[in-house]
CSV table of C-alpha atoms in Angstrom, one decimal:
chain,number,residue,atom,x,y,z
A,1,MET,CA,23.4,-115.3,-223.0
A,2,LYS,CA,21.8,-112.9,-220.5
A,3,ASN,CA,24.9,-113.2,-218.3
A,4,LEU,CA,26.9,-111.5,-221.0
A,5,PHE,CA,25.1,-108.2,-220.7
A,6,ASN,CA,26.7,-105.2,-219.0
A,7,LYS,CA,26.0,-105.7,-215.3
A,8,ASP,CA,25.2,-102.0,-214.7
A,9,VAL,CA,22.6,-102.1,-217.5
A,10,GLN,CA,21.1,-105.3,-216.1
A,11,SER,CA,20.7,-103.8,-212.7
A,12,LEU,CA,18.7,-100.8,-214.0
A,13,GLU,CA,14.9,-100.8,-213.8
A,14,ILE,CA,12.4,-99.2,-216.2
A,15,SER,CA,11.5,-95.7,-214.9
A,16,GLY,CA,8.7,-95.7,-212.3
A,17,ILE,CA,7.0,-92.9,-214.3
A,18,ILE,CA,6.8,-95.2,-217.3
A,19,LYS,CA,5.6,-98.1,-215.2
A,20,MET,CA,2.9,-96.1,-213.5
A,21,SER,CA,1.8,-94.5,-216.8
A,22,GLU,CA,1.3,-97.9,-218.3
A,23,ILE,CA,-0.7,-99.1,-215.3
A,24,ILE,CA,-3.0,-96.0,-215.6
A,25,LYS,CA,-3.6,-96.8,-219.3
A,26,THR,CA,-5.2,-100.1,-218.4
A,27,TYR,CA,-8.1,-98.3,-216.6
A,28,ASP,CA,-11.0,-96.8,-218.4
A,29,GLY,CA,-12.4,-93.3,-217.8
A,30,VAL,CA,-9.4,-92.0,-215.9
A,31,VAL,CA,-8.4,-88.3,-215.6
A,32,ALA,CA,-4.6,-88.6,-215.6
A,33,LEU,CA,-2.5,-85.7,-214.5
A,34,THR,CA,0.8,-87.4,-214.9
A,35,ILE,CA,2.7,-86.2,-218.0
A,36,GLY,CA,5.2,-83.5,-217.8
A,37,GLU,CA,4.4,-82.1,-221.3
A,38,PRO,CA,2.8,-78.9,-222.3
A,39,ASP,CA,-0.8,-79.3,-223.5
A,40,PHE,CA,-0.3,-76.3,-225.8
A,41,GLN,CA,0.5,-76.8,-229.5
A,42,THR,CA,3.9,-75.6,-230.7
A,43,PRO,CA,3.4,-72.0,-231.6
A,44,PHE,CA,2.3,-71.5,-235.3
A,45,LEU,CA,5.3,-69.5,-236.5
A,46,ILE,CA,7.7,-71.9,-234.9
A,47,LYS,CA,6.0,-74.7,-236.9
A,48,GLU,CA,6.2,-72.6,-240.0
A,49,ALA,CA,9.9,-72.3,-239.5
A,50,GLY,CA,10.2,-76.1,-239.4
A,51,LYS,CA,8.0,-76.4,-242.6
A,52,ALA,CA,10.1,-73.8,-244.3
A,53,ALA,CA,13.3,-75.8,-243.5
A,54,ILE,CA,11.8,-78.8,-245.4
A,55,ASP,CA,10.7,-76.6,-248.3
A,56,ASN,CA,14.1,-75.1,-248.5
A,57,ASN,CA,15.7,-78.5,-248.5
A,58,ARG,CA,17.4,-78.1,-245.2
A,59,THR,CA,17.2,-81.9,-244.9
A,60,PHE,CA,20.9,-82.9,-244.8
A,61,TYR,CA,23.5,-83.4,-242.1
A,62,ALA,CA,23.9,-80.4,-239.9
A,63,PRO,CA,27.2,-79.5,-238.2
A,64,THR,CA,27.8,-81.9,-235.4
A,65,ALA,CA,27.9,-79.2,-232.7
A,66,GLY,CA,24.7,-77.7,-234.1
A,67,GLU,CA,23.7,-75.2,-236.8
A,68,PRO,CA,25.5,-71.9,-236.4
A,69,ALA,CA,22.3,-70.0,-236.6
A,70,LEU,CA,20.8,-72.0,-233.7
A,71,ARG,CA,23.8,-71.7,-231.5
A,72,LYS,CA,23.8,-67.9,-232.2
A,73,ALA,CA,20.1,-67.8,-231.3
A,74,ALA,CA,20.6,-69.8,-228.2
A,75,SER,CA,23.5,-67.5,-227.2
A,76,SER,CA,21.4,-64.4,-227.7
A,77,PHE,CA,18.6,-66.0,-225.7
A,78,MET,CA,20.7,-66.7,-222.7
A,79,GLU,CA,22.2,-63.2,-222.8
A,80,ARG,CA,18.8,-61.6,-223.2
A,81,ARG,CA,16.9,-63.6,-220.6
A,82,TYR,CA,19.5,-64.5,-218.0
A,83,TYR,CA,22.5,-62.2,-218.6
A,84,LEU,CA,24.7,-65.2,-219.4
A,85,SER,CA,27.3,-64.8,-222.1
A,86,TYR,CA,28.3,-67.9,-224.1
A,87,ASN,CA,30.3,-67.8,-227.4
A,88,PRO,CA,28.1,-69.6,-229.9
A,89,ASP,CA,31.2,-71.0,-231.8
A,90,THR,CA,33.1,-72.5,-228.8
A,91,GLU,CA,30.8,-72.8,-225.8
A,92,ILE,CA,27.5,-74.3,-227.0
A,93,ILE,CA,26.5,-77.7,-228.3
A,94,VAL,CA,23.1,-78.6,-229.6
A,95,THR,CA,21.9,-81.9,-228.3
A,96,ASN,CA,19.1,-84.4,-228.9
A,97,GLY,CA,17.0,-83.0,-226.1
A,98,THR,CA,18.3,-82.3,-222.7
A,99,THR,CA,18.3,-86.0,-222.0
A,100,GLU,CA,21.3,-86.4,-224.2
A,101,ALA,CA,22.9,-83.3,-222.7
A,102,VAL,CA,22.7,-84.9,-219.2
A,103,PHE,CA,24.2,-88.2,-220.5
A,104,LEU,CA,27.1,-86.6,-222.4
A,105,THR,CA,27.9,-84.3,-219.5
A,106,LEU,CA,28.1,-87.1,-217.0
A,107,LYS,CA,30.0,-89.4,-219.3
A,108,THR,CA,32.5,-86.6,-219.9
A,109,LEU,CA,33.1,-85.8,-216.3
A,110,LEU,CA,32.9,-89.1,-214.4
A,111,SER,CA,35.5,-91.7,-213.7
A,112,PRO,CA,34.7,-94.9,-211.7
A,113,GLY,CA,34.0,-94.1,-208.1
A,114,ASP,CA,33.4,-90.4,-208.6
A,115,GLU,CA,30.6,-89.0,-206.4
A,116,VAL,CA,27.7,-86.9,-207.7
A,117,ILE,CA,25.6,-84.8,-205.3
A,118,LEU,CA,21.9,-84.5,-206.1
A,119,ALA,CA,19.2,-82.8,-204.1
A,120,THR,CA,16.3,-85.2,-203.8
A,121,PRO,CA,13.5,-85.9,-204.5
A,122,ALA,CA,14.5,-85.6,-208.1
A,123,TYR,CA,13.6,-86.5,-211.6
A,124,PRO,CA,14.5,-90.2,-212.1
A,125,GLY,CA,16.7,-89.6,-215.2
A,126,TYR,CA,19.9,-88.7,-213.3
A,127,GLU,CA,20.7,-91.6,-211.0
A,128,PRO,CA,20.7,-94.4,-213.7
A,129,VAL,CA,23.1,-92.3,-215.9
A,130,ILE,CA,25.4,-91.6,-213.0
A,131,LYS,CA,25.6,-95.4,-212.5
A,132,LEU,CA,26.1,-96.2,-216.1
A,133,CYS,CA,29.0,-93.7,-216.2
A,134,GLY,CA,30.6,-95.3,-213.2
A,135,GLY,CA,29.7,-92.7,-210.7
A,136,VAL,CA,28.1,-92.9,-207.2
A,137,LEU,CA,25.0,-90.9,-206.3
A,138,VAL,CA,25.2,-88.9,-203.1
A,139,PRO,CA,21.6,-87.8,-202.4
A,140,ILE,CA,20.7,-84.9,-200.2
A,141,ASP,CA,17.1,-85.0,-198.9
A,142,VAL,CA,15.8,-81.5,-199.1
A,143,SER,CA,12.2,-82.4,-198.0
A,144,GLY,CA,12.8,-80.6,-194.7
A,145,THR,CA,14.0,-77.3,-196.3
A,146,ARG,CA,11.0,-76.6,-198.5
A,147,PHE,CA,12.8,-78.6,-201.2
A,148,LYS,CA,15.7,-76.2,-201.4
A,149,LEU,CA,19.3,-77.2,-201.2
A,150,THR,CA,21.1,-75.2,-198.5
A,151,LYS,CA,24.8,-74.3,-198.1
A,152,GLU,CA,25.0,-76.3,-194.9
A,153,GLN,CA,23.7,-79.4,-196.7
A,154,LEU,CA,26.0,-79.0,-199.6
A,155,GLU,CA,29.1,-78.4,-197.5
A,156,GLN,CA,28.5,-81.5,-195.5
A,157,ALA,CA,28.0,-83.7,-198.6
A,158,ILE,CA,31.2,-82.7,-200.4
A,159,THR,CA,34.1,-85.1,-200.0
A,160,SER,CA,37.4,-85.7,-201.7
A,161,LYS,CA,35.5,-88.0,-204.1
A,162,THR,CA,33.0,-85.4,-205.2
A,163,LYS,CA,33.3,-84.7,-209.0
A,164,ALA,CA,30.0,-82.9,-209.7
A,165,ILE,CA,26.9,-81.4,-208.2
A,166,ILE,CA,23.7,-81.6,-210.1
A,167,LEU,CA,21.3,-78.6,-209.6
A,168,THR,CA,17.8,-79.1,-211.0
A,169,PHE,CA,16.1,-75.9,-210.3
A,170,PRO,CA,13.3,-75.2,-211.1
A,171,SER,CA,12.7,-78.7,-209.8
A,172,ASN,CA,10.8,-81.6,-211.2
A,173,PRO,CA,8.9,-82.9,-209.2
A,174,THR,CA,8.8,-80.2,-206.4
A,175,GLY,CA,8.4,-77.0,-208.3
A,176,ALA,CA,11.0,-75.4,-206.1
A,177,ILE,CA,13.4,-72.7,-207.3
A,178,LEU,CA,16.5,-71.1,-205.8
A,179,THR,CA,16.7,-67.3,-205.4
A,180,LYS,CA,19.7,-65.3,-206.2
A,181,ASP,CA,20.7,-65.1,-202.5
A,182,GLU,CA,20.3,-68.9,-202.1
A,183,LEU,CA,22.4,-69.5,-205.2
A,184,MET,CA,25.1,-67.1,-203.9
A,185,ASP,CA,25.3,-69.1,-200.7
A,186,LEU,CA,25.9,-72.3,-202.7
A,187,ALA,CA,28.4,-70.5,-205.0
A,188,LYS,CA,30.5,-69.6,-202.0
A,189,VAL,CA,30.7,-73.2,-201.0
A,190,ILE,CA,31.4,-74.4,-204.6
A,191,GLU,CA,34.2,-71.9,-205.1
A,192,LYS,CA,36.2,-73.6,-202.3
A,193,HIS,CA,36.2,-77.0,-203.9
A,194,ASN,CA,37.4,-78.6,-207.2
A,195,VAL,CA,34.0,-79.7,-208.3
A,196,PHE,CA,31.9,-79.2,-211.4
A,197,VAL,CA,28.3,-78.0,-211.4
A,198,ILE,CA,25.7,-79.4,-213.8
A,199,SER,CA,22.8,-77.0,-213.8
A,200,ASP,CA,19.7,-78.4,-215.5
A,201,GLU,CA,17.6,-75.4,-216.1
A,202,LEU,CA,15.0,-76.8,-218.6
A,203,TYR,CA,12.1,-75.1,-216.7
A,204,SER,CA,13.9,-71.7,-216.5
A,205,GLU,CA,11.1,-69.9,-218.5
A,206,LEU,CA,8.4,-71.4,-216.2
A,207,VAL,CA,9.2,-69.3,-213.1
A,208,PHE,CA,6.2,-67.5,-211.9
A,209,ASP,CA,6.7,-64.7,-209.4
A,210,GLN,CA,10.3,-63.6,-210.0
A,211,PRO,CA,12.9,-63.9,-212.7
A,212,HIS,CA,14.9,-67.2,-213.1
A,213,GLN,CA,18.4,-67.1,-211.6
A,214,SER,CA,21.3,-69.3,-212.8
A,215,ILE,CA,24.2,-70.5,-210.8
A,216,ALA,CA,26.3,-69.7,-213.8
A,217,SER,CA,25.8,-66.0,-213.2
A,218,PHE,CA,28.4,-65.9,-210.4
A,219,PRO,CA,31.9,-65.2,-212.0
A,220,SER,CA,33.8,-67.0,-209.2
A,221,ILE,CA,32.4,-70.4,-210.4
A,222,ARG,CA,31.5,-69.8,-214.0
A,223,GLU,CA,34.4,-71.9,-215.2
A,224,LYS,CA,33.0,-74.9,-213.3
A,225,VAL,CA,29.4,-74.8,-214.5
A,226,ILE,CA,27.7,-76.6,-217.3
A,227,VAL,CA,24.2,-75.2,-218.0
A,228,ILE,CA,21.7,-77.5,-219.7
A,229,ASN,CA,18.6,-75.9,-221.3
A,230,GLY,CA,16.2,-76.3,-224.2
A,231,VAL,CA,12.9,-75.6,-225.8
A,232,SER,CA,10.8,-78.6,-224.9
A,233,LYS,CA,8.9,-77.3,-221.8
A,234,SER,CA,9.1,-73.6,-222.4
A,235,HIS,CA,8.1,-73.5,-226.1
A,236,ALA,CA,5.9,-76.6,-226.2
A,237,MET,CA,8.4,-78.4,-228.4
A,238,THR,CA,8.9,-81.8,-226.6
A,239,GLY,CA,8.8,-83.7,-229.9
A,240,TRP,CA,11.3,-81.5,-231.7
A,241,ARG,CA,14.1,-82.8,-229.4
A,242,ILE,CA,16.3,-79.8,-229.1
A,243,GLY,CA,18.5,-79.2,-226.0
A,244,CYS,CA,21.8,-77.4,-225.5
A,245,THR,CA,24.8,-77.4,-223.3
A,246,PHE,CA,26.4,-74.1,-222.3
A,247,ALA,CA,29.9,-74.3,-220.8
A,248,PRO,CA,33.3,-72.7,-221.0
A,249,SER,CA,35.3,-73.8,-224.1
A,250,TYR,CA,37.7,-76.1,-222.2
A,251,ILE,CA,34.7,-78.1,-221.0
A,252,THR,CA,32.8,-77.8,-224.3
A,253,ASN,CA,35.8,-79.3,-226.2
A,254,GLU,CA,35.6,-82.4,-224.0
A,255,LEU,CA,31.8,-82.6,-224.2
A,256,PHE,CA,32.0,-82.5,-228.0
A,257,LYS,CA,34.1,-85.7,-228.1
A,258,VAL,CA,31.3,-87.6,-226.5
A,259,HIS,CA,28.5,-85.9,-228.4
A,260,GLU,CA,30.0,-86.6,-231.8
A,261,TYR,CA,29.8,-90.4,-231.1
A,262,LEU,CA,26.2,-90.2,-229.8
A,263,ASN,CA,24.9,-88.1,-232.7
A,264,THR,CA,26.3,-87.4,-236.2
A,265,SER,CA,24.1,-84.4,-236.1
A,266,ILE,CA,20.8,-83.3,-234.7
A,267,SER,CA,17.7,-82.9,-236.9
A,268,SER,CA,18.3,-80.0,-239.2
A,269,ILE,CA,14.6,-79.3,-239.5
A,270,SER,CA,14.1,-79.1,-235.7
A,271,GLN,CA,17.1,-76.8,-235.4
A,272,GLU,CA,15.5,-74.3,-237.8
A,273,ALA,CA,12.4,-74.3,-235.7
A,274,ALA,CA,14.3,-74.0,-232.4
A,275,ALA,CA,16.3,-71.0,-233.8
A,276,TYR,CA,13.1,-69.2,-234.5
A,277,ALA,CA,11.8,-70.1,-231.1
A,278,PHE,CA,14.8,-68.7,-229.3
A,279,ASN,CA,14.8,-65.6,-231.4
A,280,HIS,CA,11.0,-64.8,-231.5
A,281,GLY,CA,9.1,-67.0,-229.2
A,282,GLU,CA,9.0,-65.0,-226.0
A,283,LYS,CA,5.5,-63.7,-226.4
A,284,GLU,CA,4.0,-67.1,-226.8
A,285,VAL,CA,6.1,-68.5,-223.9
A,286,GLU,CA,4.7,-65.7,-221.6
A,287,GLN,CA,1.2,-66.4,-222.6
A,288,MET,CA,1.6,-70.1,-221.8
A,289,LYS,CA,3.2,-69.3,-218.5
A,290,LEU,CA,0.3,-67.0,-217.5
A,291,GLU,CA,-2.1,-69.9,-218.1
A,292,TYR,CA,0.1,-72.3,-216.1
A,293,GLN,CA,0.1,-69.8,-213.3
A,294,LYS,CA,-3.7,-69.6,-213.2
A,295,ARG,CA,-3.8,-73.4,-213.1
A,296,ARG,CA,-1.2,-73.5,-210.4
A,297,ASP,CA,-3.2,-71.1,-208.2
A,298,TYR,CA,-6.5,-73.0,-208.7
A,299,LEU,CA,-4.9,-76.4,-208.1
A,300,CYS,CA,-3.0,-75.5,-205.0
A,301,LYS,CA,-6.1,-73.8,-203.5
A,302,ARG,CA,-8.2,-76.9,-204.0
A,303,LEU,CA,-5.4,-79.2,-202.7
A,304,ASN,CA,-4.8,-77.2,-199.5
A,305,ALA,CA,-8.6,-77.0,-198.9
A,306,LEU,CA,-8.8,-80.8,-198.9
A,307,GLY,CA,-6.0,-81.2,-196.4
A,308,LEU,CA,-3.4,-82.2,-199.1
A,309,ASP,CA,-0.8,-79.8,-197.8
A,310,THR,CA,0.9,-78.2,-200.8
A,311,ILE,CA,3.8,-75.8,-201.0
A,312,VAL,CA,2.9,-73.5,-203.9
A,313,PRO,CA,5.5,-74.2,-206.6
A,314,ASP,CA,7.5,-71.2,-207.7
A,315,GLY,CA,8.3,-72.9,-211.1
A,316,THR,CA,7.6,-75.7,-213.5
A,317,PHE,CA,4.0,-77.1,-213.9
A,318,TYR,CA,4.0,-79.5,-211.0
A,319,ALA,CA,2.5,-79.5,-207.6
A,320,PHE,CA,3.8,-81.9,-204.9
A,321,PRO,CA,1.2,-82.3,-202.2
A,322,SER,CA,1.6,-84.3,-199.0
A,323,ILE,CA,-0.9,-87.1,-198.4
A,324,LYS,CA,0.3,-87.8,-194.8
A,325,ARG,CA,-3.1,-86.9,-193.3
A,326,PHE,CA,-4.6,-89.7,-195.2
A,327,HIS,CA,-1.9,-92.3,-196.0
A,328,HIS,CA,1.8,-92.8,-195.6
A,329,ASP,CA,2.3,-94.9,-198.7
A,330,SER,CA,2.2,-92.7,-201.8
A,331,TYR,CA,2.1,-95.7,-204.2
A,332,ALA,CA,-0.8,-97.4,-202.3
A,333,PHE,CA,-2.7,-94.1,-202.1
A,334,SER,CA,-2.2,-93.3,-205.8
A,335,MET,CA,-3.5,-96.8,-206.7
A,336,GLU,CA,-6.6,-96.2,-204.5
A,337,LEU,CA,-7.2,-92.9,-206.3
A,338,LEU,CA,-6.8,-94.7,-209.6
A,339,GLU,CA,-9.1,-97.6,-208.8
A,340,GLN,CA,-11.8,-95.8,-206.8
A,341,ALA,CA,-11.7,-92.2,-208.0
A,342,LYS,CA,-10.4,-92.8,-211.6
A,343,VAL,CA,-7.7,-90.2,-211.1
A,344,GLY,CA,-4.2,-90.9,-212.3
A,345,LEU,CA,-1.3,-89.3,-210.4
A,346,LEU,CA,2.3,-90.2,-209.8
A,347,PRO,CA,3.5,-91.3,-206.3
A,348,SER,CA,6.6,-89.8,-204.9
A,349,THR,CA,8.2,-93.2,-204.9
A,350,VAL,CA,8.8,-93.0,-208.7
A,351,PHE,CA,11.2,-90.1,-208.1
A,352,THR,CA,14.8,-90.5,-206.9
A,353,LYS,CA,14.7,-90.7,-203.1
A,354,GLY,CA,11.2,-89.4,-203.5
A,355,GLY,CA,10.5,-88.7,-199.8
A,356,SER,CA,7.5,-90.1,-198.1
A,357,GLY,CA,3.8,-89.5,-198.6
A,358,ARG,CA,3.6,-87.2,-201.6
A,359,LEU,CA,2.1,-87.2,-205.1
A,360,ARG,CA,3.2,-85.3,-208.2
A,361,ILE,CA,0.4,-83.6,-210.0
A,362,SER,CA,1.0,-82.0,-213.4
A,363,PHE,CA,-1.0,-78.9,-214.2
A,364,ALA,CA,0.0,-79.0,-217.8
A,365,TYR,CA,-3.6,-79.8,-218.4
A,366,SER,CA,-6.7,-77.8,-219.1
A,367,MET,CA,-8.7,-76.2,-216.3
A,368,GLU,CA,-11.6,-78.6,-217.2
A,369,LYS,CA,-9.4,-81.6,-216.5
A,370,LEU,CA,-8.0,-80.1,-213.3
A,371,ASN,CA,-11.4,-79.3,-212.1
A,372,GLU,CA,-12.8,-82.8,-212.8
A,373,ALA,CA,-9.8,-84.5,-211.2
A,374,MET,CA,-10.1,-82.4,-208.1
A,375,ASN,CA,-13.9,-83.0,-207.8
A,376,ARG,CA,-13.2,-86.7,-208.0
A,377,ILE,CA,-10.5,-86.5,-205.3
A,378,GLU,CA,-12.7,-84.4,-203.1
A,379,GLN,CA,-15.5,-86.9,-203.4
A,380,TYR,CA,-13.2,-89.8,-202.7
A,381,LEU,CA,-11.7,-88.2,-199.6
A,382,LYS,CA,-15.2,-87.5,-198.3
A,383,ASN,CA,-16.1,-91.2,-198.6
A,384,LYS,CA,-12.7,-92.4,-197.2
């Protein structure tokens, strides 16, 4: 019977992140810095909003596009934070996390053979979906440009088959962002071509030294851009599963057709909590970001002192150090650290076109754990 399965599904592999995390779990006494999940609790008043939804019997089907109150809150948040204007009634869909948002967007846009440009190394959740939707990944290796996509790289990659460009800034795993000027350069290329832009901005609130900029802020290409965002990383709400798409109404109308067959509706309880988060959660988000920044500075200082050359990330809660002074195989090196130093990190090989000789280290962990992990790595390198 196995030969009857969808061939594209059969050819997929389980995510390397999941595989590596399962391996790490088999070792005792490990300090693991692998998970891209805030170690903070969901802020108290956001949880109270969720509890109130239950007490007020908000436990039935919600509108398929999302509760009007949440869409209005999300619209206000985007306007307030990023100066992006989206009509809550016609340009926003609430999704089951941003994972669904990525899937429904690619399914809506792609026909067999369409090309999708992606700056790599990248989070491994895009390439399999591109394949499932009949598309063809066109990776651009940005390892040599400080993990930033340049206008020259983009112009060279666009062909007559290009349907979409996925921008993932702030970037998982690299922590890179694009400045307003860098985005403007890309926008000037995009406006010359009939292509869509999918801008996954889930880490937009975790930009440290300057405000987040969105590619959707340029009027010349706004009609081509689908922005994806949510509350998982910013508001410590990974388990609540709330994401959103923000796009012009003519795109949103098509997105809705796919969304309604993926989800009758999104959790009404989670939507109540997310609405409160968008409307009132900025203080708590800022507090968490300041703590991440302290951890970032500490971690990068320690890594660079050990010869693990690290570009200080401008966003997210990931560092992406090079191990080339010590090893050229990131998987082998990560296994050595696991077995001999009892430190769990992700090799760059688990990320799409992950580049060579790097590790992803999450600093969504306490200073105590970061310090212990770095002490173990330092001792291991001394003995190497």
